Structures are given as structure tokens and as C-alpha cells.
Short mmCIF file of C-alpha atoms in Angstrom, two decimals:
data_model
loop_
_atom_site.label_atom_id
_atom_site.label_comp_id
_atom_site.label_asym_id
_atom_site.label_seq_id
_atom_site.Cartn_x
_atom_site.Cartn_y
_atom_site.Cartn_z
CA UNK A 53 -19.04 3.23 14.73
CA UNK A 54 -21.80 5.13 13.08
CA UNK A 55 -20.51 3.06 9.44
CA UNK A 56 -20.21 0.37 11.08
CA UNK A 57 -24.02 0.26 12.33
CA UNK A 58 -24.66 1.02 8.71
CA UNK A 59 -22.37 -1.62 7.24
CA UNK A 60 -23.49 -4.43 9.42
CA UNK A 61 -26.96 -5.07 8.57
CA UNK A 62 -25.95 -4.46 4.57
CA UNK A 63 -23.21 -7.22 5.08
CA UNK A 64 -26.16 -9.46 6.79
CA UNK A 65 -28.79 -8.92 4.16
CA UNK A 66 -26.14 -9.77 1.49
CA UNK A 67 -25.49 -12.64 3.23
CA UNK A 68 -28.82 -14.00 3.93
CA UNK A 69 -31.00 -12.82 0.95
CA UNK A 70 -28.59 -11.97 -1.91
CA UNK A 71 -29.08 -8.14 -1.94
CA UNK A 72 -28.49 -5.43 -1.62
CA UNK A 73 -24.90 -6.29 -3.07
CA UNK A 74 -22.07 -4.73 -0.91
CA UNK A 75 -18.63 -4.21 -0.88
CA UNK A 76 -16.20 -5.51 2.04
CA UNK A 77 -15.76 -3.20 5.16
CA UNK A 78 -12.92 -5.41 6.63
CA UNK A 79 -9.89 -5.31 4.08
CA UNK A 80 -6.57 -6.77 4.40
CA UNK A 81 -3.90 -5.88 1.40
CA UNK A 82 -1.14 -7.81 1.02
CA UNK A 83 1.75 -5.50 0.08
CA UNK A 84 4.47 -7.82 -0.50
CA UNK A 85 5.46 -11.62 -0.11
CA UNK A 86 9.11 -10.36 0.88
CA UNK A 87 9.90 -10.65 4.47
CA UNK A 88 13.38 -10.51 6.53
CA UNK A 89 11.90 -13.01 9.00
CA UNK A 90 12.45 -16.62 8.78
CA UNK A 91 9.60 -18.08 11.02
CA UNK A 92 8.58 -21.61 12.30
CA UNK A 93 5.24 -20.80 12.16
CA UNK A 94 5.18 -18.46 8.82
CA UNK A 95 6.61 -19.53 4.77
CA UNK A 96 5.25 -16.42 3.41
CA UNK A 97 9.15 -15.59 2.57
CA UNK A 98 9.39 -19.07 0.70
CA UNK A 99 6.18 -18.33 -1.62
CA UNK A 100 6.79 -18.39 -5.56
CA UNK A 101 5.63 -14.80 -6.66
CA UNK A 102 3.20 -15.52 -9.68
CA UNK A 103 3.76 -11.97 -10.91
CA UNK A 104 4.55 -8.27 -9.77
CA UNK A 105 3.92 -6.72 -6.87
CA UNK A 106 0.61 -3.86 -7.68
CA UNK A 107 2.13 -0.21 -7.79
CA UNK A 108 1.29 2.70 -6.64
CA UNK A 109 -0.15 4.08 -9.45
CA UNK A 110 -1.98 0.48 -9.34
CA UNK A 111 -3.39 0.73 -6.04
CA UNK A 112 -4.27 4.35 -6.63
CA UNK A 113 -6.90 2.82 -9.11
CA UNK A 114 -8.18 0.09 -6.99
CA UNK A 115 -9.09 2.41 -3.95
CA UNK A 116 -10.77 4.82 -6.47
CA UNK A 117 -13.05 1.91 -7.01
CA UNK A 118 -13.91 0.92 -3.63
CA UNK A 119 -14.60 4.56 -1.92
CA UNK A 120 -16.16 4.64 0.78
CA UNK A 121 -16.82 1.15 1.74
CA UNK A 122 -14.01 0.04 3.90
CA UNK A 123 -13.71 0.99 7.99
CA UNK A 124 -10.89 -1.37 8.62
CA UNK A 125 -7.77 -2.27 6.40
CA UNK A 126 -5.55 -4.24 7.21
CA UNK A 127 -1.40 -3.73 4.89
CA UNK A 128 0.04 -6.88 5.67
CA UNK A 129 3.21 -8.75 4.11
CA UNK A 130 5.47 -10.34 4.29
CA UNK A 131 6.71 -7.29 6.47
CA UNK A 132 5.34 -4.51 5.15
CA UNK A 133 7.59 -1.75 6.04
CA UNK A 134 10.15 -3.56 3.18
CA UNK A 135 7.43 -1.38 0.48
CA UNK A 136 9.33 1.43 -0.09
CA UNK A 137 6.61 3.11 -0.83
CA UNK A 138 4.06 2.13 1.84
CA UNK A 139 3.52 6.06 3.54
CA UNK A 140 2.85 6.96 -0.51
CA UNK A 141 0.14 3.66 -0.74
CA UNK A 142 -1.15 4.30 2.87
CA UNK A 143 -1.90 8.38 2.15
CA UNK A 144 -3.47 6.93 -1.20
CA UNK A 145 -5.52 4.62 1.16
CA UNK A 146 -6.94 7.72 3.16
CA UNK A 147 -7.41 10.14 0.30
CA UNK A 148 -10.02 7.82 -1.72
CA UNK A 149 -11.39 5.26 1.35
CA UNK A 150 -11.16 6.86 4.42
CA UNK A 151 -11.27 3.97 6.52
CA UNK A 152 -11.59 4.64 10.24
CA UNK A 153 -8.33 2.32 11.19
CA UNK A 154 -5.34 1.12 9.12
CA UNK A 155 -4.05 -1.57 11.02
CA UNK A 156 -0.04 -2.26 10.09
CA UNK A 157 2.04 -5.27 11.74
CA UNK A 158 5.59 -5.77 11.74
CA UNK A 159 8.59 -7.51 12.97
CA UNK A 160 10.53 -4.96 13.93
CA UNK A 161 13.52 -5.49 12.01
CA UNK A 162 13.99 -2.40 10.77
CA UNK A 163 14.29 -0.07 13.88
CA UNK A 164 13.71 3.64 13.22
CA UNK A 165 12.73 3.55 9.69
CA UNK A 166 9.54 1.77 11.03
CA UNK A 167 8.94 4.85 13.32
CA UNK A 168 10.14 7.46 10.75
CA UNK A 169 7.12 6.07 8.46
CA UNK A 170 4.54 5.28 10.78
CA UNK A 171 5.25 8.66 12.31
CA UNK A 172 4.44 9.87 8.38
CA UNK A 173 1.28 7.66 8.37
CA UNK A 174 -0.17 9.00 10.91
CA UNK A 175 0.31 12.29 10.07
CA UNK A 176 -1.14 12.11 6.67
CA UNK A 177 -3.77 10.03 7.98
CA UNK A 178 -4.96 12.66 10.46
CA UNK A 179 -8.32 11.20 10.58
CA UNK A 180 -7.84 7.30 10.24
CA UNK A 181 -6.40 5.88 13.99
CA UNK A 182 -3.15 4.17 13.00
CA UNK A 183 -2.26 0.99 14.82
CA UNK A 184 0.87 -0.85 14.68
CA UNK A 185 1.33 -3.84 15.80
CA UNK A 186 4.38 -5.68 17.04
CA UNK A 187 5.09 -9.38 16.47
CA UNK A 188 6.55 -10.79 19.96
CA UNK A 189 6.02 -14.48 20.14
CA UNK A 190 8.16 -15.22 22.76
CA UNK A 191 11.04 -13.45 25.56
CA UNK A 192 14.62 -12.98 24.54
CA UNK A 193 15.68 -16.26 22.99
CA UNK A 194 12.54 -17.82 22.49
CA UNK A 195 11.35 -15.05 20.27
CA UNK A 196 15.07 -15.93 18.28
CA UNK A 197 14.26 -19.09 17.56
CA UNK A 198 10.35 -18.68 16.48
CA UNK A 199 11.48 -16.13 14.07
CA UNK A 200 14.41 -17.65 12.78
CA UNK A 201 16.79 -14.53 13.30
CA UNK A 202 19.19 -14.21 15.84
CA UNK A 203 19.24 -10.66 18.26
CA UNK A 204 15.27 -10.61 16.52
CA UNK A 205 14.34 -9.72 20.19
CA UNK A 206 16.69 -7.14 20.56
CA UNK A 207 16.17 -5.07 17.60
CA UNK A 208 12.20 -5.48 18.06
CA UNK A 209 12.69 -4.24 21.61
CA UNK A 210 14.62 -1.22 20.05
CA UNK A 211 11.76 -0.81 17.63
CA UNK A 212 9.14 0.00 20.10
CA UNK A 213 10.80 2.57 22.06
CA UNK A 214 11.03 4.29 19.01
CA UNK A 215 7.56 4.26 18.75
CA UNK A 216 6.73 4.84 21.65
CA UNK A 217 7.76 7.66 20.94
CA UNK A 218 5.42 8.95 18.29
CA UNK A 219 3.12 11.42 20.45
CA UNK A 220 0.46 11.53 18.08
CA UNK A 221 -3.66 11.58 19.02
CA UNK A 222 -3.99 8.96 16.39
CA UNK A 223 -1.56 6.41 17.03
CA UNK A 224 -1.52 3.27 19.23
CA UNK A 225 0.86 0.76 19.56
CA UNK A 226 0.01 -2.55 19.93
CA UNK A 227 1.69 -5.58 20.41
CA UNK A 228 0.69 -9.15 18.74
CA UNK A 229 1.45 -12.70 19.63
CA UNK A 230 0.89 -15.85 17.62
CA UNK A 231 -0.12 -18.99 19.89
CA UNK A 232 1.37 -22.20 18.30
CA UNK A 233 3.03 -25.63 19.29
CA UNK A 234 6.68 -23.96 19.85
CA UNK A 235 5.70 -21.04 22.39
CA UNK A 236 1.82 -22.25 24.28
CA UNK A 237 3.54 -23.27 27.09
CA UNK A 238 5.50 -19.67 27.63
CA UNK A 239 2.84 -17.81 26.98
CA UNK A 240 2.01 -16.73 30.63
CA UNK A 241 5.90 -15.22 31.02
CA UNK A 242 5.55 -13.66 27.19
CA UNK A 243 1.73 -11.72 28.49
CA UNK A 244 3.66 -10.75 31.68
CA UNK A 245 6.21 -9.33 30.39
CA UNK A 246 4.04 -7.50 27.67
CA UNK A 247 1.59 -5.68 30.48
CA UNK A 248 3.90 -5.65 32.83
CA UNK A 249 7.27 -4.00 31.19
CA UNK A 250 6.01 -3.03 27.94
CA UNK A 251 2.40 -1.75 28.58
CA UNK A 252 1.37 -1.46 25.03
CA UNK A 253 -2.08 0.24 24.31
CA UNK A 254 -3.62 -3.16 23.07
CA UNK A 255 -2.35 -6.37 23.33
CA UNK A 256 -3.82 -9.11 20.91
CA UNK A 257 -2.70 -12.84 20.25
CA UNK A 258 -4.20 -15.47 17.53
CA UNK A 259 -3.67 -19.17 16.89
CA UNK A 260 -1.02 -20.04 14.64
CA UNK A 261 -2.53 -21.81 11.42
CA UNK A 262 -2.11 -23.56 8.66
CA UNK A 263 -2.81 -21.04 5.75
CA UNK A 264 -2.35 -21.38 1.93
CA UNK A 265 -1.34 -17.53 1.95
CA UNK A 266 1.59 -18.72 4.39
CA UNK A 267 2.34 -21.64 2.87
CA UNK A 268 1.88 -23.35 5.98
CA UNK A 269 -0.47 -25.96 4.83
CA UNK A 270 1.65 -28.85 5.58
CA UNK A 271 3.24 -27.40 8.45
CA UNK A 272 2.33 -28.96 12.17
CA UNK A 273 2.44 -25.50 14.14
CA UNK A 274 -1.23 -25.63 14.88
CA UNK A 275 -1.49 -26.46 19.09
CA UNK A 276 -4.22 -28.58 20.23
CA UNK A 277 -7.69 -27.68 21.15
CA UNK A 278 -6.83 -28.44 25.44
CA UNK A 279 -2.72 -26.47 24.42
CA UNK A 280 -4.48 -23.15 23.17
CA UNK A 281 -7.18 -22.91 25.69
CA UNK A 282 -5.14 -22.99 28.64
CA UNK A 283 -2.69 -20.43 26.57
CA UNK A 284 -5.79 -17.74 25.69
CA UNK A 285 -7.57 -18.40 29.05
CA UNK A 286 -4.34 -16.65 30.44
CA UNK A 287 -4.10 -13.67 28.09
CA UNK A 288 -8.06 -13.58 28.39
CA UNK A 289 -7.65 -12.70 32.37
CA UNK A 290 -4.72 -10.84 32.38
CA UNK A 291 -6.17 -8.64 29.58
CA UNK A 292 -10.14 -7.69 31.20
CA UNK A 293 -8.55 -5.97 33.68
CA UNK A 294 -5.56 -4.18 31.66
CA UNK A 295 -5.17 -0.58 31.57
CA UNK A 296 -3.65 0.40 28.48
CA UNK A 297 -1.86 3.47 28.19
CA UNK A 298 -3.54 5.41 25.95
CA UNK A 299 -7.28 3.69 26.66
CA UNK A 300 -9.04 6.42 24.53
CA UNK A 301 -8.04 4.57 21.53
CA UNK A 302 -8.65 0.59 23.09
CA UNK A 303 -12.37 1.04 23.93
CA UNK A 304 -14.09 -1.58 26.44
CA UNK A 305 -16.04 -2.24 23.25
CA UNK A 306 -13.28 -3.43 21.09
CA UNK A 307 -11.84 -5.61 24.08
CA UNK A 308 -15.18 -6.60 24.26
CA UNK A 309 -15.03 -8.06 21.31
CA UNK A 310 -11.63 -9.24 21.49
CA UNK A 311 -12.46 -11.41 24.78
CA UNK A 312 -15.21 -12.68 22.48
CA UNK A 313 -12.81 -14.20 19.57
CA UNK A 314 -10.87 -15.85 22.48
CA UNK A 315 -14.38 -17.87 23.08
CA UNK A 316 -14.34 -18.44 19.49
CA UNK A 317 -11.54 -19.64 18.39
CA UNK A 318 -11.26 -22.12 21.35
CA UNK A 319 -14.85 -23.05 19.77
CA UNK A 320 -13.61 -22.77 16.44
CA UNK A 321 -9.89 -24.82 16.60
CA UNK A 322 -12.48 -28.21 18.13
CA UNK A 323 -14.37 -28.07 15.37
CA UNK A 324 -11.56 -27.64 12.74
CA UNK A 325 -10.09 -30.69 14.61
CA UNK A 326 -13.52 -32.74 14.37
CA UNK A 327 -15.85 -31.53 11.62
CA UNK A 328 -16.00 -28.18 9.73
CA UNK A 329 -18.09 -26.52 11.36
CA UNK A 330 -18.94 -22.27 12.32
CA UNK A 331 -19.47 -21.37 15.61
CA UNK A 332 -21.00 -18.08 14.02
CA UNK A 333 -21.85 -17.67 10.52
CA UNK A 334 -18.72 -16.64 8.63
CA UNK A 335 -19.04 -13.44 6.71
CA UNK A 336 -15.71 -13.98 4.10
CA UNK A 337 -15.90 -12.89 1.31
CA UNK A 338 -19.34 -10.48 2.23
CA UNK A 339 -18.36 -8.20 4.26
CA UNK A 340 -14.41 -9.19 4.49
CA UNK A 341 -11.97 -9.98 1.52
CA UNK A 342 -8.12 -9.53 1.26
CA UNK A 343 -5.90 -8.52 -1.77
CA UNK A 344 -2.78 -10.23 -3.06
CA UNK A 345 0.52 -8.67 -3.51
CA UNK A 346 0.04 -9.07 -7.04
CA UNK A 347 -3.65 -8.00 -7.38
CA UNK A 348 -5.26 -11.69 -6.99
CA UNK A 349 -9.04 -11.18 -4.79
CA UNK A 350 -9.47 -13.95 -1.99
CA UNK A 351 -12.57 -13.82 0.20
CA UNK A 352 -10.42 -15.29 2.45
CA UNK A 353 -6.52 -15.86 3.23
CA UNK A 354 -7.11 -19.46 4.48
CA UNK A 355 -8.36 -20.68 1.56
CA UNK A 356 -6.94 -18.03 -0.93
CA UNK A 357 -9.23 -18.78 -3.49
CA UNK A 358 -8.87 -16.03 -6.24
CA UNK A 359 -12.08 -14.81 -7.33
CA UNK A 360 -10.38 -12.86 -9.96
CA UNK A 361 -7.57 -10.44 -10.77
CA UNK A 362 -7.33 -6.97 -10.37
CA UNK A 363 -5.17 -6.48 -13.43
CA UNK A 364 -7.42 -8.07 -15.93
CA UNK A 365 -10.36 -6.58 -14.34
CA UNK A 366 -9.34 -3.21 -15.16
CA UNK A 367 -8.54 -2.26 -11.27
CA UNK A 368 -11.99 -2.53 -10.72
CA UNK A 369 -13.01 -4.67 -7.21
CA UNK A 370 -16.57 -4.66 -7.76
CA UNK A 371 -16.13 -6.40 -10.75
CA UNK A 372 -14.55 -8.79 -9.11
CA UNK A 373 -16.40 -8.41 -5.60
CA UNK A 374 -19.88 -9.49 -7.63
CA UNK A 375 -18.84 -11.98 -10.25
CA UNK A 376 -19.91 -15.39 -10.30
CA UNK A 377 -16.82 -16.92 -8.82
CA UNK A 378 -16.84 -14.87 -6.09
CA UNK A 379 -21.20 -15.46 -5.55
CA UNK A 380 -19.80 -19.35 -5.90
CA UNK A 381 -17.34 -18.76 -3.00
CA UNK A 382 -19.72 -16.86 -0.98
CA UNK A 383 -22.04 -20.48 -0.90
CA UNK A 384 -19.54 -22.34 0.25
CA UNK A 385 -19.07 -19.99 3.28
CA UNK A 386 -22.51 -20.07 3.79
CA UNK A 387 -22.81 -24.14 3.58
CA UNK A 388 -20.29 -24.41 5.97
CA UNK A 389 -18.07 -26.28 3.80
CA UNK A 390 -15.19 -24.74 5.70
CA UNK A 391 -13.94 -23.56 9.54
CA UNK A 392 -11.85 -21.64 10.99
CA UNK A 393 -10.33 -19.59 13.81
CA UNK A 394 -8.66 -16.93 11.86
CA UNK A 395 -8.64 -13.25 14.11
CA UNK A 396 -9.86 -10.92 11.05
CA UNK A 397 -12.18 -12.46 9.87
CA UNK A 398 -13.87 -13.08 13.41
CA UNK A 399 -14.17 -9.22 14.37
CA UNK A 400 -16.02 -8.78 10.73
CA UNK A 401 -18.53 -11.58 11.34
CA UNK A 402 -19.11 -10.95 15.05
CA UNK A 403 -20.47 -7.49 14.24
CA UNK A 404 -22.53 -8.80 11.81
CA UNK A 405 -23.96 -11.46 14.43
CA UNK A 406 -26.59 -10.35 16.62
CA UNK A 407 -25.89 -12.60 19.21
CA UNK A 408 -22.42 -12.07 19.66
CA UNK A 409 -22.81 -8.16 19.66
CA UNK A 410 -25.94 -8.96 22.32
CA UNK A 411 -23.53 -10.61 24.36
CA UNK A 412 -20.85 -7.66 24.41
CA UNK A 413 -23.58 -5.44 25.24
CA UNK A 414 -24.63 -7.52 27.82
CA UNK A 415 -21.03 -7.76 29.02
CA UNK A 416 -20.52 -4.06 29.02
CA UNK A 417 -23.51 -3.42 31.28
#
């Protein structure tokens, strides 16, 4: 927490006067586009690639040039267990960033292998807490038919035994649900069953959206504003007054937090359906930015905007990070020109808002 406090009012100074310059401490990289899903609510799996998917040797020269700078990461997909190579990119991760979490979803597909490599993960990232999180959007058939696979349930079910498995002091297992059109009304039975049978050590949900990353921009998965509430204001009591298993690692301070995006993007999905507007300034693109599978910088995955590539830019994000594209993106975020309720980029901007952290303080006394 101690970079964090430092991070913050950086990220916040950047923001409001220009300087001092700094690099994102929220990062999500996009490993691949390749998925064995076929979701309602997801087209990552349909997307053109424009190019190659960044190597190892790649990313190995892209950390070196961030350092320090990032707490959180985020390797997403696609599924990101299909990188062969993703213990080899996530020990690469640690060595030159040392980020304090490396946050990995999945779908559960894949069964042990997951756990064989997560199990790797986290014990070459001694010093990073590794989270994985499992996609459940539904129980038993519903969860079929959201993700597009048949037995999907089944296999994701056999997953997370497996890692429950993983005894490790850095490790949590999480599970993650996506709130759209096809599942808001079954979202009560899908949080029962989660803290009832499953009793992950977090348990986190977000509203399904139409993305240009997912290639979901046309797609009508997005529930209404009265649909999601009623959805999130279930998960939101059920989860205060969860006891995860392993509650050293799910502080009161991060489900502080967490009860705090629910707020927002209740606040955030009305205003998205009436006028673009933030319900707290949006810090994309400051203190938050996500990488392509093939190298392309976005400040942010809803808009996925590239600010520039990594490949022409000689691996070097802060060329990137500080150009003029990306100080012409970083205006628009701070018009207003756009809104959203996307999860990641909420937990980066609430920390950098003093009156959202004033009101988890509050909470928490």
C-alpha cells in the first residue's frame, strides 16, 4: 500500500497540472486474442489479428522499460492460459516490475494445466500475491449457454478444485461474474451458490459492455440501468458480510473498495444511457493503460485508441506513455468526452479520488 500512497497523488498531479509525468500503476496486458470460449457477451475470439502476438523476448524489453512503476497487472486474453509461455512472461513480469498483484482470469477450460502453471506463478512470484480468477456467469446450463461451450460448467468446476488446491501464502482464488441481459435475473442463485458451495477467497462481478477490444460494440448484452442494480444490490449484501477463506489476502479495504465500484457503476451505466458523463474523474490513460496482444498502447480497452506501438517505438512505453497522442487522449478523459462503468479502471481512479477513499475510510471506521 505504501506505493500505492506514493503513486496516487503522482497520478493526481499528472492529471490535474500536467507534471510530474508518470507512468501507469494499473496495467492490463493482453496476451492473446485466441480464446476456446465462444461467449454471448464476448467476440474477442472473432477479432482480426493486425499482426503477431509480442514474444517473450519482446515483453522482456517492455518491462525493462517500465520498472518499477506498476502495483497491479492485469494478463488478460482471450484466455490466457492458451500462451504457452505465460509462467516464462509472468516470472519476466516479477523480475523487472515487481508489481504487488498479478491478477490472471480464465475460463477454466483447460483443467490442471491451469493449476500446474499458476502453481509455477506463484512460486516464482514469491513476492507478488497471485490471483486467479474464475469466469462463472451462470449455474450448470446457464453458464453452457453464456459461454457457448457445452459441459463449460463442468470442466470449470473441475478447474477450481484443482486450485484449490495450490497451498501457497500467495495465492487466492477468486471467482468472477459478468452481469448482462442473458444471466441479471439468475444472479441471486449464481452468488449463492458461489459463497455458499464454492467459498472462493474473493468474489467480484462487472457489467457486461460493449467494448471495441471485444468486439462487442454492436452487440445488445448491456442490461439496463433498473436490470443491473437490482443484480449488484444482491452481490453487494451477500458480499459485506462474506468470510472468505483465506481473508488475509481479501482485506476489508479492498472490499471496501469493491462495494464502492458497485455504487459506481450503477452511477456510471445511467449516465452512459443519458449523457457521458463521470461520476469520478477517470484516470485512463494516467495512472491506468492496457497493452495489445500485438504491442498496440490504449489508455483504455473501451475505446482502444492506440497511442502508439510498442514495436516501432523500440519497446519503449514511455515513449509512448508521453507522446502527443497519448497527452491528446488524456484531454479527452479529462473533458469528459466519454463514460463508463468498466471494473479496472474504477479501482485505479477511486484511489486517486479523495472522496471516494474518504468514504472507505469512513466506512471502515
Amino acid at each position: 500500500m505504501i506505493r500505492i500512497a506514493m503513486a496516487a497523488p503522482r497520478a493526481i498531479a499528472f492529471r490535474t497540472f500536467g507534471f510530474p509525468k508518470s507512468l501507469p500503476f494499473n496495467l492490463t496486458i493482453s496476451l492473446t486474442y485466441n480464446c476456446n470460449s465462444r461467449c454471448k457477451t464476448c467476440n474477442i475470439w472473432r477479432m482480426k489479428k493486425a499482426g503477431s502476438e509480442l514474444s517473450l523476448d519482446e515483453y522482456e524489453r517492455i518491462f525493462r522499460s517500465l520498472g518499477n512503476s506498476v502495483f497491479w497487472v492485469t494478463l488478460s486474453g482471450g484466455e490466457p492460459f492458451l500462451r504457452k509461455d505465460i509462467v516464462e512472461i509472468a516470472k519476466s513480469l516479477y523480475k523487472n516490475c515487481h508489481p504487488k498483484i498479478i491478477n490472471i482470469p480464465t475460463n477454466g477450460l483447460l483443467g490442471e494445466m491451469i493449476a500446474q502453471k499458476t502453481r509455477e506463478i506463484a512460486l516464482g512470484c514469491p513476492k507478488s500475491e497471485i490471483v486467479v480468477n474464475l469466469s462463472l456467469d451462470g449455474v450448470g446450463k446457464k453458464h453452457d449457454e453464456i459461454r457457448g461451450i457445452p459441459g463449460n460448467f463442468d470442466k470449470a468446476m473441475a478447474t477450481y478444485s484443482q486450485l484449490r488446491k495450490i497451498d501457497l501464502p500467495n495465492f487466492s482464488l477468486g471467482v468472477h461474474s459478468v452481469i448482462s441481459k442473458l444471466n441479471h435475473k439468475d444472479i441471486p442463485e449464481l452468488c449463492d451458490f458461489v459463497l455458499d458451495e464454492l467459498k472462493p477467497d474473493s468474489y467480484i462481478s462487472e457489467v457486461a459492455e460493449q467494448r471495441v477490444e471485444l468486439g462487442t460494440t454492436e452487440s445488445d448484452i448491456t442490461p439496463s440501468a433498473e436490470d443491473y442494480s437490482r443484480a449488484v444490490d444482491y452481490i453487494a449484501k451477500r458480499v459485506s458480510s462474506y468470510k472468505s477463506m483465506k481473508s488475509k489476502n481479501v482485506s476489508r479495504f479492498t472490499r471496501a473498495f469493491r462495494m464502492g465500484y458497485y455504487k459506481f457503476a450503477k452511477d456510471a451505466l445511467a449516465l452512459t444511457l443519458g449523457k457521458a458523463k463521470q461520476p469520478i474523474p477517470c484516470y485512463s490513460g494516467f495512472a491506468s493503460g492496457q497493452i495489445s496482444p500485438e504491442g498496440d498502447v490504449w489508455g483504455c480497452c473501451i475505446r482502444a485508441e492506440s497511442l502508439g506501438n510498442l514495436r516501432t517505438n523500440d519497446y519503449d512505453l514511455n515513449r509512448i506513455w508521453f507522446s502527443g497522442r497519448a497527452d491528446e487522449f488524456r484531454k479527452s478523459v479529462k473533458r469528459g468526452d466519454c463514460s463508463c462503468p468498466l471494473a479496472n479502471a474504477y479501482y485505479t481512479s477511486s484511489v486517486c479520488d479523495p472522496m471516494s477513499v474518504a468514504k472507505v475510510v469512513t466506512k471502515l471506521l
